[in-house]
mmCIF file of C-alpha atoms in Angstrom:
data_model
loop_
_atom_site.group_PDB
_atom_site.id
_atom_site.type_symbol
_atom_site.label_atom_id
_atom_site.label_comp_id
_atom_site.label_asym_id
_atom_site.label_seq_id
_atom_site.Cartn_x
_atom_site.Cartn_y
_atom_site.Cartn_z
ATOM 1 C CA MET A 1 -7.018 -8.386 3.567
ATOM 2 C CA ASN A 2 -3.967 -8.768 1.443
ATOM 3 C CA PHE A 3 -3.767 -7.623 -2.153
ATOM 4 C CA PRO A 4 -3.139 -10.689 -4.279
ATOM 5 C CA SER A 5 -0.378 -8.986 -6.334
ATOM 6 C CA PRO A 6 1.655 -5.752 -6.131
ATOM 7 C CA LEU A 7 -0.281 -2.580 -6.821
ATOM 8 C CA ILE A 8 0.634 -0.211 -9.674
ATOM 9 C CA ARG A 9 1.167 3.549 -9.099
ATOM 10 C CA GLY A 10 0.048 6.338 -11.311
ATOM 11 C CA ARG A 11 -1.496 9.854 -11.435
ATOM 12 C CA LEU A 12 -5.217 10.378 -11.937
ATOM 13 C CA ILE A 13 -6.152 12.146 -15.085
ATOM 14 C CA LYS A 14 -9.868 12.149 -14.434
ATOM 15 C CA ARG A 15 -12.664 10.173 -12.981
ATOM 16 C CA TYR A 16 -15.859 10.095 -15.069
ATOM 17 C CA LYS A 17 -19.207 8.150 -15.324
ATOM 18 C CA ARG A 18 -18.632 7.395 -11.617
ATOM 19 C CA PHE A 19 -17.178 3.950 -12.440
ATOM 20 C CA LEU A 20 -14.234 4.878 -14.720
ATOM 21 C CA ALA A 21 -10.893 6.636 -14.286
ATOM 22 C CA ASP A 22 -8.150 7.515 -16.713
ATOM 23 C CA VAL A 23 -4.725 7.134 -15.121
ATOM 24 C CA ALA A 24 -1.248 7.979 -16.275
ATOM 25 C CA LEU A 25 0.932 5.178 -14.879
ATOM 26 C CA ASP A 26 4.393 5.771 -13.574
ATOM 27 C CA THR A 27 5.580 3.498 -16.375
ATOM 28 C CA GLY A 28 4.469 6.099 -18.878
ATOM 29 C CA ASP A 29 1.395 4.241 -20.127
ATOM 30 C CA THR A 30 -2.157 5.596 -19.897
ATOM 31 C CA ILE A 31 -4.966 3.230 -19.021
ATOM 32 C CA THR A 32 -8.614 3.299 -18.088
ATOM 33 C CA ALA A 33 -9.396 1.705 -14.757
ATOM 34 C CA THR A 34 -12.527 0.673 -12.940
ATOM 35 C CA CYS A 35 -13.553 2.945 -10.060
ATOM 36 C CA PRO A 36 -15.240 0.684 -7.426
ATOM 37 C CA ASN A 37 -16.960 3.587 -5.546
ATOM 38 C CA THR A 38 -20.255 5.229 -6.294
ATOM 39 C CA GLY A 39 -19.809 8.125 -3.824
ATOM 40 C CA SER A 40 -18.523 11.620 -4.478
ATOM 41 C CA MET A 41 -15.033 10.716 -3.262
ATOM 42 C CA LYS A 42 -14.562 14.291 -1.991
ATOM 43 C CA GLY A 43 -10.881 15.145 -1.785
ATOM 44 C CA LEU A 44 -9.815 11.859 -3.270
ATOM 45 C CA CYS A 45 -10.313 12.253 -6.982
ATOM 46 C CA ASP A 46 -8.677 15.494 -7.924
ATOM 47 C CA PRO A 47 -6.801 15.346 -11.202
ATOM 48 C CA GLY A 48 -3.093 14.764 -10.585
ATOM 49 C CA VAL A 49 -3.480 12.879 -7.356
ATOM 50 C CA ALA A 50 -1.330 9.742 -6.901
ATOM 51 C CA VAL A 51 -3.387 6.535 -7.073
ATOM 52 C CA TRP A 52 -2.605 2.790 -6.717
ATOM 53 C CA LEU A 53 -4.217 0.134 -8.960
ATOM 54 C CA SER A 54 -4.592 -3.606 -8.883
ATOM 55 C CA GLU A 55 -4.400 -5.551 -12.068
ATOM 56 C CA THR A 56 -6.111 -8.787 -13.126
ATOM 57 C CA GLY A 57 -5.113 -11.207 -15.785
ATOM 58 C CA SER A 58 -8.811 -12.221 -16.395
ATOM 59 C CA ALA A 59 -9.787 -12.119 -20.054
ATOM 60 C CA ALA A 60 -13.409 -11.511 -19.056
ATOM 61 C CA ARG A 61 -12.658 -8.103 -17.590
ATOM 62 C CA LYS A 62 -13.040 -5.179 -20.009
ATOM 63 C CA TYR A 63 -10.802 -2.985 -17.863
ATOM 64 C CA ARG A 64 -7.786 -4.865 -16.302
ATOM 65 C CA HIS A 65 -7.046 -2.263 -13.598
ATOM 66 C CA THR A 66 -9.002 -1.438 -10.523
ATOM 67 C CA TRP A 67 -8.494 1.746 -8.483
ATOM 68 C CA GLU A 68 -7.674 0.630 -4.903
ATOM 69 C CA LEU A 69 -6.004 3.548 -3.103
ATOM 70 C CA THR A 70 -5.493 7.226 -3.243
ATOM 71 C CA GLU A 71 -2.237 8.730 -1.962
ATOM 72 C CA LEU A 72 -2.581 12.019 -0.186
ATOM 73 C CA GLU A 73 0.450 14.272 0.424
ATOM 74 C CA GLY A 74 0.754 16.684 3.359
ATOM 75 C CA GLY A 75 1.755 16.543 6.956
ATOM 76 C CA LYS A 76 4.643 14.425 8.147
ATOM 77 C CA LYS A 77 3.976 11.396 5.993
ATOM 78 C CA LEU A 78 1.916 10.291 2.979
ATOM 79 C CA THR A 79 -1.628 8.938 3.714
ATOM 80 C CA LEU A 80 -3.035 6.069 1.802
ATOM 81 C CA VAL A 81 -6.861 5.955 1.623
ATOM 82 C CA GLY A 82 -8.760 2.857 0.493
ATOM 83 C CA ILE A 83 -11.564 3.798 -1.886
ATOM 84 C CA ASN A 84 -12.768 0.272 -2.935
ATOM 85 C CA THR A 85 -16.171 -0.143 -1.279
ATOM 86 C CA GLY A 86 -16.086 -3.784 -2.065
ATOM 87 C CA HIS A 87 -13.358 -4.619 0.464
ATOM 88 C CA PRO A 88 -14.782 -3.630 3.927
ATOM 89 C CA ASN A 89 -16.944 -6.820 4.260
ATOM 90 C CA LYS A 90 -13.847 -9.024 3.782
ATOM 91 C CA ILE A 91 -11.766 -6.783 6.030
ATOM 92 C CA VAL A 92 -14.365 -7.101 8.780
ATOM 93 C CA SER A 93 -14.885 -10.833 8.303
ATOM 94 C CA GLU A 94 -11.104 -11.400 8.690
ATOM 95 C CA ALA A 95 -11.079 -9.247 11.817
ATOM 96 C CA ILE A 96 -13.943 -11.082 13.381
ATOM 97 C CA GLY A 97 -12.318 -14.382 12.553
ATOM 98 C CA SER A 98 -9.062 -13.331 14.357
ATOM 99 C CA SER A 99 -11.004 -11.813 17.344
ATOM 100 C CA ARG A 100 -9.965 -8.306 16.621
ATOM 101 C CA ILE A 101 -13.401 -6.767 17.109
ATOM 102 C CA PRO A 102 -14.273 -7.426 20.820
ATOM 103 C CA GLU A 103 -17.829 -6.341 20.327
ATOM 104 C CA LEU A 104 -18.386 -9.155 17.769
ATOM 105 C CA THR A 105 -16.562 -12.090 19.249
ATOM 106 C CA GLY A 106 -17.944 -15.345 20.593
ATOM 107 C CA TYR A 107 -20.369 -16.198 17.777
ATOM 108 C CA ALA A 108 -20.449 -19.776 16.388
ATOM 109 C CA THR A 109 -21.076 -18.925 12.700
ATOM 110 C CA LEU A 110 -20.608 -16.060 10.231
ATOM 111 C CA LYS A 111 -22.530 -15.676 7.021
ATOM 112 C CA ARG A 112 -22.229 -12.909 4.445
ATOM 113 C CA GLU A 113 -24.876 -11.279 2.229
ATOM 114 C CA VAL A 114 -27.880 -12.831 3.886
ATOM 115 C CA LYS A 115 -31.428 -11.685 2.813
ATOM 116 C CA TYR A 116 -33.498 -10.070 5.493
ATOM 117 C CA GLY A 117 -36.090 -7.346 6.084
ATOM 118 C CA GLN A 118 -37.739 -5.663 3.061
ATOM 119 C CA SER A 119 -35.665 -6.848 0.089
ATOM 120 C CA SER A 120 -32.405 -6.107 1.850
ATOM 121 C CA ARG A 121 -29.191 -8.038 2.407
ATOM 122 C CA ILE A 122 -27.240 -7.881 5.644
ATOM 123 C CA ASP A 123 -23.396 -7.648 5.117
ATOM 124 C CA ILE A 124 -22.724 -10.124 7.928
ATOM 125 C CA LEU A 125 -25.021 -12.299 9.994
ATOM 126 C CA LEU A 126 -23.569 -13.720 13.142
ATOM 127 C CA ASP A 127 -25.313 -16.577 14.902
ATOM 128 C CA ASP A 128 -24.758 -18.502 18.135
ATOM 129 C CA PRO A 129 -27.024 -20.901 20.252
ATOM 130 C CA LYS A 130 -26.505 -18.716 23.270
ATOM 131 C CA LYS A 131 -26.055 -15.267 21.958
ATOM 132 C CA GLY A 132 -28.632 -15.467 19.216
ATOM 133 C CA LEU A 133 -28.514 -13.483 15.991
ATOM 134 C CA ALA A 134 -26.482 -10.292 15.348
ATOM 135 C CA TYR A 135 -27.088 -8.341 12.133
ATOM 136 C CA VAL A 136 -23.953 -6.398 11.092
ATOM 137 C CA GLU A 137 -24.225 -3.567 8.405
ATOM 138 C CA ILE A 138 -20.929 -2.280 7.172
ATOM 139 C CA LYS A 139 -20.224 1.099 5.641
ATOM 140 C CA ASN A 140 -16.998 2.228 4.032
ATOM 141 C CA THR A 141 -15.739 5.608 5.287
ATOM 142 C CA HIS A 142 -12.969 7.686 3.585
ATOM 143 C CA LEU A 143 -14.123 11.260 3.890
ATOM 144 C CA LEU A 144 -12.029 13.499 6.104
ATOM 145 C CA ARG A 145 -12.561 17.221 5.829
ATOM 146 C CA THR A 146 -11.388 18.136 9.375
ATOM 147 C CA PRO A 147 -8.091 16.838 10.552
ATOM 148 C CA GLY A 148 -8.628 13.611 12.512
ATOM 149 C CA LEU A 149 -12.386 13.477 11.899
ATOM 150 C CA ALA A 150 -13.773 10.829 9.518
ATOM 151 C CA GLU A 151 -17.329 11.335 8.226
ATOM 152 C CA PHE A 152 -20.015 9.356 6.432
ATOM 153 C CA PRO A 153 -21.585 9.587 3.931
ATOM 154 C CA ASP A 154 -19.794 11.598 1.306
ATOM 155 C CA SER A 155 -23.021 11.972 -0.705
ATOM 156 C CA VAL A 156 -26.687 11.449 -0.137
ATOM 157 C CA THR A 157 -27.527 7.777 0.511
ATOM 158 C CA GLU A 158 -31.215 6.780 0.572
ATOM 159 C CA ARG A 159 -30.081 3.205 0.672
ATOM 160 C CA GLY A 160 -28.102 3.945 3.894
ATOM 161 C CA VAL A 161 -31.167 5.391 5.578
ATOM 162 C CA LYS A 162 -33.121 2.238 4.671
ATOM 163 C CA HIS A 163 -30.426 0.025 6.200
ATOM 164 C CA LEU A 164 -30.620 1.876 9.447
ATOM 165 C CA GLU A 165 -34.348 1.418 9.552
ATOM 166 C CA GLU A 166 -33.960 -2.263 8.776
ATOM 167 C CA LEU A 167 -31.463 -2.696 11.561
ATOM 168 C CA ALA A 168 -33.836 -1.024 14.084
ATOM 169 C CA ASN A 169 -36.540 -3.378 12.992
ATOM 170 C CA MET A 170 -34.345 -6.334 13.825
ATOM 171 C CA VAL A 171 -33.773 -4.991 17.391
ATOM 172 C CA GLN A 172 -37.461 -4.737 17.656
ATOM 173 C CA ALA A 173 -37.867 -8.324 16.636
ATOM 174 C CA GLY A 174 -35.539 -9.317 19.499
ATOM 175 C CA HIS A 175 -32.204 -9.596 17.724
ATOM 176 C CA ARG A 176 -28.955 -7.606 17.969
ATOM 177 C CA ALA A 177 -28.145 -5.068 15.281
ATOM 178 C CA VAL A 178 -24.814 -3.375 14.735
ATOM 179 C CA MET A 179 -23.734 -0.505 12.402
ATOM 180 C CA LEU A 180 -19.988 -0.732 11.754
ATOM 181 C CA TYR A 181 -18.112 1.994 10.026
ATOM 182 C CA VAL A 182 -14.796 0.924 8.446
ATOM 183 C CA ILE A 183 -12.438 3.878 7.956
ATOM 184 C CA GLN A 184 -9.947 2.942 5.251
ATOM 185 C CA ARG A 185 -7.252 5.436 6.321
ATOM 186 C CA GLU A 186 -4.883 5.799 9.282
ATOM 187 C CA ASP A 187 -5.204 9.506 10.043
ATOM 188 C CA ALA A 188 -8.737 9.328 11.650
ATOM 189 C CA LYS A 189 -9.109 9.824 15.402
ATOM 190 C CA SER A 190 -12.865 9.942 15.571
ATOM 191 C CA TRP A 191 -15.924 9.485 13.398
ATOM 192 C CA ALA A 192 -19.177 11.505 12.872
ATOM 193 C CA PRO A 193 -22.180 11.629 10.541
ATOM 194 C CA ALA A 194 -21.791 14.159 7.774
ATOM 195 C CA ALA A 195 -25.065 15.953 8.630
ATOM 196 C CA ASP A 196 -24.468 18.832 6.280
ATOM 197 C CA ILE A 197 -24.133 16.387 3.247
ATOM 198 C CA ASP A 198 -27.122 14.119 4.214
ATOM 199 C CA PRO A 199 -29.198 15.345 7.108
ATOM 200 C CA LYS A 200 -31.701 12.519 6.640
ATOM 201 C CA TYR A 201 -28.954 9.917 7.180
ATOM 202 C CA ALA A 202 -27.728 11.749 10.339
ATOM 203 C CA ALA A 203 -31.260 11.879 11.684
ATOM 204 C CA ALA A 204 -31.865 8.256 10.823
ATOM 205 C CA LEU A 205 -28.736 7.254 12.711
ATOM 206 C CA ILE A 206 -29.918 9.006 15.820
ATOM 207 C CA ARG A 207 -33.276 7.284 15.522
ATOM 208 C CA ALA A 208 -31.652 3.890 15.092
ATOM 209 C CA LEU A 209 -29.391 4.341 18.117
ATOM 210 C CA THR A 210 -32.433 5.337 20.129
ATOM 211 C CA ARG A 211 -34.162 2.162 19.087
ATOM 212 C CA GLY A 212 -31.301 0.005 20.253
ATOM 213 C CA VAL A 213 -28.990 -0.266 17.226
ATOM 214 C CA GLU A 214 -25.268 -0.308 18.202
ATOM 215 C CA ALA A 215 -22.762 1.659 16.249
ATOM 216 C CA TYR A 216 -18.896 1.356 16.147
ATOM 217 C CA ALA A 217 -16.210 2.860 14.021
ATOM 218 C CA TYR A 218 -12.848 1.260 13.397
ATOM 219 C CA ARG A 219 -9.836 2.713 11.718
ATOM 220 C CA CYS A 220 -7.717 0.612 9.351
ATOM 221 C CA SER A 221 -3.968 0.369 8.620
ATOM 222 C CA VAL A 222 -3.556 0.923 4.905
ATOM 223 C CA THR A 223 -0.440 -0.047 2.935
ATOM 224 C CA THR A 224 0.119 -1.008 -0.713
ATOM 225 C CA GLY A 225 0.269 -4.618 0.438
ATOM 226 C CA ALA A 226 -2.720 -4.990 2.745
ATOM 227 C CA ILE A 227 -5.622 -3.311 4.548
ATOM 228 C CA ARG A 228 -6.486 -4.432 8.069
ATOM 229 C CA LEU A 229 -8.819 -3.256 10.705
ATOM 230 C CA GLU A 230 -6.670 -1.667 13.385
ATOM 231 C CA LYS A 231 -8.495 0.012 16.251
ATOM 232 C CA PRO A 232 -11.845 1.579 17.337
ATOM 233 C CA VAL A 233 -12.267 5.378 17.295
ATOM 234 C CA PRO A 234 -14.988 7.302 19.212
ATOM 235 C CA ILE A 235 -18.225 8.259 17.529
ATOM 236 C CA GLN A 236 -19.396 11.855 17.754
ATOM 237 C CA ASN A 237 -23.172 12.284 17.418
#
């Protein structure tokens, strides 16, 4: 997924009301940006942290800027972390289209945001005359508290528990169901559920796996120009 225009760098002043952030741009201007992330964003929204924003020319938008990346210092190089939870579906769709997810190749059609289950929408529905249906639920991951270990969720998610139950029901109905965790950072070497943050989600994941749901975690390459699915990392249960 390419960013349509160059991102703009600044320093976070504060994040508030979950969806808003005040940013001091490197140009000297101070603006209010949209924060497209409803989670806690642990470790990614401390005042003073460097952030990268996209800008739109649409007159319909109240806030022209959108927070896209957080820049973390430390170690041998800077780490860019994608915080926009609206991007993983597109990132995965592009990766499937270019056959970069071996587990999801060979399907004839791909549809996004298809209604299924009990008032739910599946992120991606794959269909093929021979393979049948594959329901793919995608979750953005950006929490990393232990070096190399990406975790999800970063806050309690009842919706996430529901999605796991819906996927398990699809397996019971004779279809394939896949939980795909997209890690929008390059410093992750493995993935695990954050059981201390949301024990119900961790337990629901174990139940879903027991019922036949597949789970995969993929790390992304992240730059100020593009975010792309890079390689799988092992899942720790």
